[in-house]
């Protein structure tokens, strides 16, 4: 018994000294803490609340938001601060990146994203972070160039700087980072071409330089990146032809070269992209026929070649073999003269069908599985007749564009037959007649365009039922009566066009509730009285109120005192 008590005392003393020793050693280093506090001092506004937790001597106690430490060495190895993209919640940081962060000698991960107002430049001294394998600074407002010294971070496998204000050329030194798996420089203002040194980045799995001002050729050496699964060069100024070497990427899932200046024919080798599921080549200058080999892409579900110069005929193989996975198809605005929608399209289960400007004629077609459709664009064709039977069973439709055709129907037909999920409806530029009926509640319309038709009657007060509406365009019709004051209840409205109608009375002051309105047009009606004197109505250009009966007040001349 005595021996057991002695053993217990020894263990207790040992535990005490071990705890004491642990508490004295398991504290983050002074160097690391000073580097973090220097970063904190450069942030003048922090609505995320993260930096308010950076108090006390121990940055490794688990209470400092975004800080990760090595449990053995107790050195900071991770700095992860992520803002929110929710526009309803103002969570951001305002300030600059402190060069003192380069004193975090053992840092492996630096993620500072979505902070919206972190400005200044990326410090050259970040090149001292020799252990860094992830550098992610997305969605801030960083400016200047990409430091060439980042090429010294030999362990880097992720470099993501998208959504900033970076400019200048891409440094060739980035090509020395042979461990890179992900490279994302999208949504900046970068210029020049892709450096030839990038040919050594053969471990890349994701390569995104979209939404910049890059030019030159799409490098053929990318065909040697056998691990590549994601490639996005869209929204730049790349020119030249589609490199056939890109067709030798066995693991590529997504490719977008849209919104560039590419030309020539598509290579027949495109059928070798066996894994590709999404292919976007829209808004270029490609010409010739779409190659038959496209039907070999058995995993393709999204195919967009709109706004090019592709010509007839469509590949016969699409009719005979088809692409079993295809769900979204966009052939709009090419040199196609389809006449009617091919049966293989009508009989397949699609989610999106966009055939704008394809010289389609006759009545609107019937789909075999209309309930699967989310988006339809048949604008700028020659369809005639009505819409009632066309819309039957389209229970999941969210976007419908039938503008600029020869359709003849009553405006109530289309509003009665729309489902509650429809968000965008554009039937402008047709021969639609009739009057608006009362709008029913429960509709989720965000954009309603019925301009350039022959619609008469009044705008009903029940327009206020469209509480999610962001765009309303009823211009160039024969609408009469007053502007209903209930229109002011559409507080989400950003675009309003009531021009060239027969509206009378005054512009109701209730419209002042629409604080986010960016565009308004009341031109060429019979309106009279004082323009609502508050933003934004008194700062819209005078032309927005021109050719009415007797409107007055800013931005027009003052009203006469009776």
XYZ file of C-alpha atoms in Angstrom:
562
model
C 0.000 0.000 0.000
C 2.850 2.351 0.960
C 4.670 1.517 -2.274
C 1.553 2.251 -4.312
C 1.174 5.642 -2.610
C 4.828 6.464 -3.352
C 4.410 5.509 -7.011
C 1.346 7.752 -7.172
C 3.270 10.720 -5.723
C 6.156 10.190 -8.160
C 3.718 10.085 -11.079
C 1.999 13.226 -9.825
C 5.300 15.116 -9.564
C 6.357 13.869 -12.994
C 3.045 14.968 -14.503
C 3.373 18.407 -12.892
C 6.851 19.030 -14.270
C 5.903 17.647 -17.684
C 2.915 19.976 -17.845
C 5.058 22.884 -16.709
C 7.695 22.082 -19.315
C 5.046 21.674 -21.983
C 3.359 24.970 -21.146
C 6.689 26.753 -21.340
C 7.644 25.311 -24.712
C 4.321 24.951 -26.550
C 4.017 28.629 -27.380
C 4.377 30.088 -30.853
C 7.692 31.756 -31.567
C 8.180 35.473 -31.082
C 9.159 35.751 -34.756
C 5.912 34.205 -35.950
C 3.748 36.222 -33.582
C 5.453 39.470 -34.595
C 4.945 38.674 -38.296
C 1.240 38.041 -37.767
C 0.747 41.167 -35.673
C 2.511 43.189 -38.348
C -0.023 41.865 -40.875
C -2.818 42.778 -38.452
C -1.477 46.323 -38.125
C -1.742 46.819 -41.899
C -5.447 45.926 -41.894
C -7.394 49.072 -41.010
C -10.884 47.548 -41.273
C -11.871 43.957 -40.476
C -15.582 43.195 -40.507
C -14.929 39.431 -40.502
C -13.913 39.568 -36.844
C -11.036 37.136 -37.417
C -8.232 39.487 -36.401
C -9.993 40.427 -33.159
C -9.068 36.937 -31.915
C -5.357 37.616 -32.427
C -4.614 38.554 -28.824
C -2.286 37.161 -26.185
C 1.226 35.762 -26.455
C 0.377 32.340 -27.874
C -0.710 32.374 -31.519
C -0.733 28.564 -31.508
C -3.291 27.999 -28.758
C -6.064 27.390 -31.276
C -7.822 30.652 -30.487
C -6.267 32.762 -33.238
C -8.642 32.460 -36.211
C -7.001 31.149 -39.360
C -3.698 30.154 -37.764
C -2.396 26.595 -37.979
C 0.754 25.435 -36.151
C 2.940 22.367 -36.326
C 2.129 20.377 -33.136
C 5.760 19.354 -32.746
C 7.735 22.490 -33.521
C 4.934 24.922 -32.592
C 5.764 27.079 -35.614
C 3.079 28.640 -37.794
C 2.555 26.520 -40.910
C -0.840 27.790 -42.089
C -2.462 31.214 -42.533
C -6.008 30.809 -43.869
C -8.336 33.845 -43.945
C -11.345 33.542 -46.205
C -13.996 36.210 -46.703
C -17.553 35.621 -47.775
C -19.053 36.134 -51.220
C -22.520 36.771 -49.831
C -23.472 40.278 -51.000
C -26.016 40.644 -48.208
C -23.323 40.424 -45.523
C -20.520 43.011 -45.611
C -17.593 40.867 -44.464
C -14.217 42.016 -45.735
C -10.804 43.363 -44.809
C -9.359 46.688 -45.900
C -5.630 47.250 -45.919
C -2.476 45.854 -47.503
C -0.346 42.716 -47.335
C 2.515 43.180 -44.890
C 5.924 42.116 -46.206
C 6.589 40.848 -42.652
C 4.567 37.738 -43.505
C 7.747 36.555 -45.211
C 9.188 36.053 -41.696
C 6.907 33.057 -41.208
C 9.843 30.824 -42.079
C 7.960 27.531 -41.866
C 4.720 28.641 -43.558
C 3.325 26.000 -45.897
C -0.094 27.447 -46.722
C -1.077 31.082 -47.254
C -4.726 31.641 -48.175
C -6.104 35.212 -48.015
C -9.164 35.250 -50.256
C -12.430 37.085 -50.761
C -11.440 40.077 -48.674
C -12.546 42.513 -51.398
C -10.507 45.521 -50.204
C -6.999 44.247 -49.555
C -4.978 46.386 -51.964
C -1.354 47.250 -52.682
C 1.065 44.822 -54.278
C 2.187 41.265 -53.624
C 5.438 41.671 -51.621
C 8.588 40.515 -53.398
C 9.778 39.188 -50.028
C 7.251 36.318 -50.235
C 10.028 34.552 -52.150
C 11.634 33.834 -48.727
C 8.817 31.418 -47.831
C 10.815 28.370 -48.926
C 8.378 25.862 -47.378
C 5.305 27.361 -49.081
C 3.311 24.919 -51.189
C 0.039 26.871 -51.496
C -0.277 30.597 -52.234
C -3.898 31.672 -52.742
C -4.740 35.403 -52.849
C -7.994 35.332 -54.848
C -10.732 37.974 -54.894
C -8.949 40.956 -53.403
C -7.936 44.178 -55.189
C -4.200 43.609 -55.350
C -2.450 45.626 -58.055
C 0.919 45.902 -59.736
C 2.605 42.970 -61.412
C 3.127 39.366 -60.417
C 6.526 39.326 -58.651
C 9.047 37.356 -60.682
C 10.611 36.300 -57.382
C 7.697 33.905 -56.824
C 9.589 31.616 -59.189
C 11.933 30.860 -56.268
C 9.179 29.016 -54.352
C 10.251 25.611 -55.607
C 7.788 23.622 -53.466
C 4.736 25.537 -54.683
C 1.981 23.281 -56.027
C -0.854 25.832 -55.997
C -0.605 29.433 -57.196
C -3.942 31.232 -57.405
C -4.136 35.015 -57.818
C -7.493 35.374 -59.582
C -9.947 38.213 -59.171
C -7.487 41.046 -58.530
C -6.176 44.060 -60.486
C -2.844 42.565 -61.484
C -1.311 43.834 -64.725
C 1.780 43.451 -66.878
C 3.228 40.274 -68.371
C 3.213 36.869 -66.722
C 6.761 36.395 -65.370
C 8.680 33.643 -67.239
C 10.109 32.594 -63.852
C 6.762 30.977 -62.994
C 7.770 28.310 -65.494
C 10.424 27.095 -63.065
C 7.750 25.942 -60.588
C 7.709 22.373 -61.848
C 5.667 21.120 -58.894
C 2.693 23.297 -59.828
C -0.572 21.384 -60.004
C -2.937 24.358 -60.073
C -2.235 27.725 -61.717
C -5.011 30.313 -61.646
C -4.354 33.875 -62.842
C -7.905 34.579 -64.046
C -9.856 37.851 -63.774
C -6.983 40.315 -63.843
C -5.555 42.699 -66.469
C -2.524 40.680 -67.516
C -1.069 41.320 -70.981
C 1.424 39.674 -73.317
C 1.607 36.004 -74.194
C 2.025 32.734 -72.330
C 5.797 32.461 -71.596
C 7.609 29.644 -73.457
C 9.119 28.618 -70.104
C 5.712 27.217 -69.163
C 6.381 24.136 -71.263
C 8.058 22.581 -68.210
C 4.854 22.721 -66.123
C 3.961 19.155 -67.034
C 2.360 18.371 -63.672
C -0.406 20.932 -64.147
C -3.927 19.652 -63.596
C -5.714 23.009 -63.715
C -4.631 25.969 -65.881
C -6.795 29.119 -65.829
C -5.827 32.492 -67.314
C -9.351 33.538 -68.357
C -10.648 37.127 -68.278
C -7.375 38.928 -68.970
C -5.872 40.816 -71.940
C -3.500 38.061 -73.041
C -2.639 37.676 -76.708
C -0.529 35.598 -79.073
C -1.036 31.919 -79.869
C -2.489 29.249 -77.658
C 0.745 27.332 -76.947
C 0.945 23.944 -78.595
C 3.150 22.631 -75.788
C 0.060 22.436 -73.565
C -0.639 19.184 -75.414
C 2.201 17.698 -73.345
C 0.418 18.353 -70.025
C -0.963 14.816 -69.775
C -2.396 15.354 -66.280
C -4.420 18.419 -67.280
C -8.130 18.189 -66.440
C -9.160 21.874 -66.594
C -8.102 24.459 -69.211
C -9.649 27.938 -69.429
C -8.182 30.559 -71.781
C -11.514 32.324 -72.370
C -12.097 36.087 -72.562
C -8.674 37.114 -73.855
C -7.242 38.111 -77.236
C -5.605 34.874 -78.310
C -5.346 34.425 -82.076
C -4.264 31.799 -84.564
C -5.718 28.340 -85.051
C -6.865 25.693 -82.620
C -3.667 23.701 -81.874
C -4.241 20.076 -82.845
C -1.837 19.102 -80.031
C -4.563 20.049 -77.514
C -6.485 17.036 -78.775
C -3.940 14.708 -77.173
C -4.912 15.491 -73.581
C -6.253 12.165 -72.306
C -7.601 13.417 -68.965
C -9.048 16.783 -70.012
C -12.568 17.306 -68.654
C -13.215 21.020 -69.264
C -11.899 23.253 -72.038
C -12.921 26.840 -72.745
C -11.342 28.990 -75.456
C -14.399 31.228 -75.876
C -14.285 35.007 -76.453
C -10.969 35.173 -78.310
C -9.858 35.760 -81.917
C -9.184 32.174 -82.922
C -9.725 31.202 -86.529
C -9.482 28.283 -88.953
C -11.210 24.901 -88.953
C -11.579 22.649 -85.957
C -9.137 19.745 -86.321
C -10.595 16.294 -86.881
C -8.395 15.106 -84.006
C -10.861 16.786 -81.644
C -12.538 13.401 -81.408
C -9.533 12.186 -79.392
C -10.624 14.177 -76.336
C -12.303 11.083 -74.962
C -12.710 12.419 -71.406
C -13.918 15.932 -72.158
C -17.311 16.782 -70.698
C -17.466 20.550 -71.326
C -16.249 22.253 -74.521
C -16.780 25.978 -75.138
C -15.434 27.636 -78.295
C -17.962 30.472 -78.616
C -17.259 34.017 -79.832
C -14.300 33.298 -82.090
C -13.797 33.245 -85.866
C -13.829 29.500 -86.493
C -15.248 28.511 -89.875
C -15.978 25.481 -92.004
C -18.103 22.578 -90.870
C -18.272 21.173 -87.378
C -16.228 17.968 -87.793
C -17.923 14.569 -87.788
C -15.467 13.452 -85.117
C -17.399 15.497 -82.553
C -19.720 12.507 -82.109
C -16.791 10.538 -80.615
C -16.936 12.708 -77.488
C -19.181 10.297 -75.649
C -18.746 12.072 -72.286
C -19.591 15.538 -73.613
C -22.551 17.148 -71.839
C -21.910 20.864 -72.608
C -21.114 21.984 -76.176
C -21.050 25.691 -77.106
C -19.810 26.924 -80.493
C -22.043 29.994 -80.738
C -21.033 33.230 -82.481
C -18.571 31.780 -84.989
C -18.732 31.219 -88.754
C -19.535 27.515 -88.841
C -21.521 26.528 -91.915
C -23.943 23.808 -93.042
C -24.393 20.933 -92.791
C -24.364 19.690 -89.221
C -22.447 16.423 -88.758
C -24.461 13.455 -89.974
C -22.994 11.452 -87.116
C -25.002 13.536 -84.641
C -28.153 12.138 -86.218
C -26.973 8.550 -86.526
C -24.669 8.036 -83.528
C -25.362 11.041 -81.356
C -23.624 12.066 -78.151
C -25.400 10.198 -75.343
C -24.265 12.527 -72.547
C -25.123 15.801 -74.302
C -27.440 17.988 -72.208
C -26.569 21.559 -73.202
C -26.184 22.635 -76.853
C -25.525 26.121 -78.270
C -25.193 26.578 -82.031
C -26.423 30.184 -82.100
C -25.225 32.865 -84.501
C -23.259 30.938 -87.083
C -23.852 30.541 -90.822
C -26.297 27.699 -90.276
C -29.555 27.424 -92.226
C -31.337 24.701 -90.346
C -34.865 25.457 -91.581
C -36.292 23.338 -88.805
C -34.935 21.897 -85.586
C -33.408 18.462 -86.259
C -35.336 15.494 -84.884
C -32.318 14.259 -82.929
C -32.541 17.458 -80.881
C -36.306 17.275 -80.368
C -36.198 13.641 -79.268
C -33.239 13.924 -76.886
C -33.461 14.871 -73.214
C -31.793 18.298 -73.116
C -31.561 20.900 -70.367
C -30.431 23.825 -72.572
C -31.164 24.390 -76.259
C -29.825 27.616 -77.784
C -30.394 27.968 -81.536
C -30.607 31.735 -81.945
C -30.051 33.043 -85.471
C -30.094 29.591 -87.098
C -32.703 30.501 -89.769
C -35.466 28.391 -88.231
C -38.983 28.715 -89.679
C -42.561 27.600 -89.097
C -44.352 26.966 -85.837
C -42.564 26.467 -82.552
C -41.668 22.774 -82.156
C -42.678 20.164 -79.590
C -40.042 18.366 -77.542
C -40.305 14.738 -76.509
C -39.200 15.529 -72.938
C -40.111 19.212 -72.338
C -39.993 18.868 -68.554
C -36.174 18.535 -68.618
C -35.618 21.932 -70.254
C -34.102 24.740 -68.163
C -33.170 27.237 -70.877
C -34.363 27.901 -74.454
C -33.070 30.559 -76.852
C -34.810 30.638 -80.233
C -34.343 34.384 -80.775
C -33.572 35.987 -84.162
C -35.319 33.329 -86.237
C -38.507 33.232 -88.324
C -40.926 31.337 -86.090
C -44.588 32.234 -86.429
C -47.856 31.284 -84.747
C -48.592 31.028 -81.034
C -46.940 29.749 -77.873
C -49.630 27.986 -75.840
C -48.966 24.421 -77.027
C -45.211 25.017 -77.107
C -45.079 25.750 -73.372
C -47.081 22.716 -72.267
C -45.283 20.560 -69.682
C -42.222 22.838 -69.513
C -42.424 22.667 -65.743
C -38.723 23.317 -65.072
C -38.088 26.145 -67.559
C -36.061 29.016 -66.089
C -35.033 31.068 -69.151
C -37.007 31.603 -72.356
C -35.930 33.886 -75.206
C -38.226 34.052 -78.239
C -37.349 37.625 -79.208
C -37.122 38.863 -82.794
C -39.376 36.339 -84.509
C -42.770 36.601 -86.232
C -44.861 35.203 -83.402
C -48.505 36.282 -83.089
C -50.357 35.723 -79.837
C -52.028 37.495 -76.952
C -49.665 38.638 -74.213
C -51.839 36.880 -71.636
C -51.139 33.512 -73.338
C -47.502 33.482 -72.378
C -47.964 34.862 -68.874
C -50.709 32.325 -68.117
C -48.596 29.420 -69.308
C -45.335 30.229 -67.545
C -44.311 28.157 -64.570
C -43.320 29.565 -61.202
C -39.623 28.769 -61.803
C -39.278 31.030 -64.860
C -36.726 33.784 -64.175
C -36.044 35.293 -67.616
C -38.722 35.907 -70.267
C -37.924 37.808 -73.474
C -40.543 37.954 -76.226
C -39.600 41.382 -77.564
C -39.677 42.160 -81.274
C -42.676 40.025 -82.263
C -46.315 40.764 -83.146
C -47.850 40.271 -79.714
C -51.171 41.971 -79.016
C -53.696 42.150 -76.167
C -53.581 43.574 -72.668
C -51.794 42.645 -69.474
C -53.930 40.602 -67.122
C -53.375 40.740 -63.373
C -49.981 39.311 -62.393
C -50.293 36.372 -60.049
C -48.154 36.021 -56.963
C -45.541 33.287 -56.705
C -43.762 34.092 -59.981
C -39.970 34.333 -59.728
C -39.432 36.514 -62.800
C -36.241 38.542 -62.628
C -36.291 39.822 -66.205
C -39.392 40.585 -68.310
C -38.950 42.029 -71.822
C -41.984 42.542 -74.078
C -40.745 45.581 -76.020
C -41.411 46.252 -79.729
C -44.830 44.601 -79.914
C -48.444 45.807 -80.126
C -49.490 45.412 -76.500
C -52.225 47.811 -75.362
C -54.160 48.494 -72.170
C -52.664 49.449 -68.834
C -49.874 48.255 -66.573
C -51.856 46.596 -63.748
C -51.204 47.504 -60.116
C -50.510 43.808 -59.538
C -47.113 44.318 -61.212
C -45.958 44.568 -57.593
C -46.434 40.789 -57.320
C -43.182 40.350 -59.272
C -41.135 41.048 -56.170
C -37.887 39.573 -57.573
C -37.982 41.572 -60.829
C -34.663 43.225 -61.771
C -35.439 44.212 -65.377
C -38.718 45.448 -66.871
C -38.858 46.525 -70.515
C -42.278 47.310 -72.031
C -41.008 49.982 -74.446
C -42.354 50.570 -77.982
C -45.884 49.303 -77.419
C -49.301 50.990 -77.159
C -49.652 50.938 -73.387
C -51.791 53.713 -71.908
C -52.959 54.913 -68.522
C -50.847 55.924 -65.540
C -47.683 54.415 -64.189
C -49.016 52.453 -61.208
C -47.559 53.666 -57.879
C -47.251 49.992 -56.898
C -44.308 49.789 -59.312
C -42.288 51.355 -56.494
C -42.625 48.126 -54.525
C -40.218 46.405 -56.958
C -37.190 47.415 -54.906
C -34.884 44.928 -56.698
C -35.390 46.668 -60.037
C -32.188 47.757 -61.800
C -33.476 48.373 -65.342
C -36.781 50.074 -66.237
C -37.861 51.069 -69.746
C -41.375 52.453 -70.310
C -40.443 54.575 -73.336
C -42.438 55.123 -76.545
C -45.913 54.275 -75.247
C -49.019 56.338 -74.413
C -48.603 56.691 -70.661
C -50.195 59.702 -68.970
C -50.121 61.350 -65.561
C -46.957 61.853 -63.542
C -44.053 59.650 -62.604
C -45.061 58.496 -59.112
C -42.807 59.482 -56.197
C -43.156 55.916 -54.922
C -40.480 54.954 -57.470
C -37.934 56.643 -55.187
C -38.005 53.431 -53.144
C -36.114 51.707 -55.989
C -32.693 52.789 -54.768
C -30.590 50.426 -56.932
C -32.050 51.490 -60.284
C -29.218 51.875 -62.825
C -31.223 52.626 -65.974
C -34.618 54.226 -66.524
C -36.310 55.520 -69.675
C -39.649 57.374 -69.792
C -39.069 59.001 -73.196
C -41.858 59.657 -75.734
C -44.998 59.264 -73.640
C -47.615 61.792 -72.496
C -46.328 62.231 -68.974
C -46.647 65.485 -67.040
C -45.627 66.897 -63.670
C -42.507 66.988 -61.556
C -39.923 64.223 -61.949
C -39.320 62.534 -58.576
C -36.662 64.705 -56.933
C -34.303 62.186 -55.478
C -31.615 59.786 -56.606
C -31.369 58.263 -59.078
C -34.240 59.940 -60.970
C -32.933 63.505 -60.739
C -29.493 62.474 -62.063
C -30.575 60.356 -65.053
C -29.818 62.117 -68.375
C -32.451 64.497 -69.711
C -32.974 62.290 -72.777
C -34.610 59.694 -70.493
C -37.532 62.137 -70.049
C -37.610 63.787 -73.486
C -40.679 64.056 -75.745
C -43.331 64.009 -73.048
C -46.194 66.421 -72.482
C -44.982 68.567 -69.601
C -42.421 66.884 -67.363
C -40.299 69.256 -65.290
C -37.731 69.340 -62.489
C -34.189 68.047 -62.523
C -32.663 67.036 -64.889
C -35.210 69.080 -66.931
C -35.951 72.774 -66.346
C -37.671 73.682 -63.051
C -41.428 73.385 -62.755
C -43.375 76.627 -63.089
C -45.007 77.811 -59.872
C -48.769 78.182 -60.285
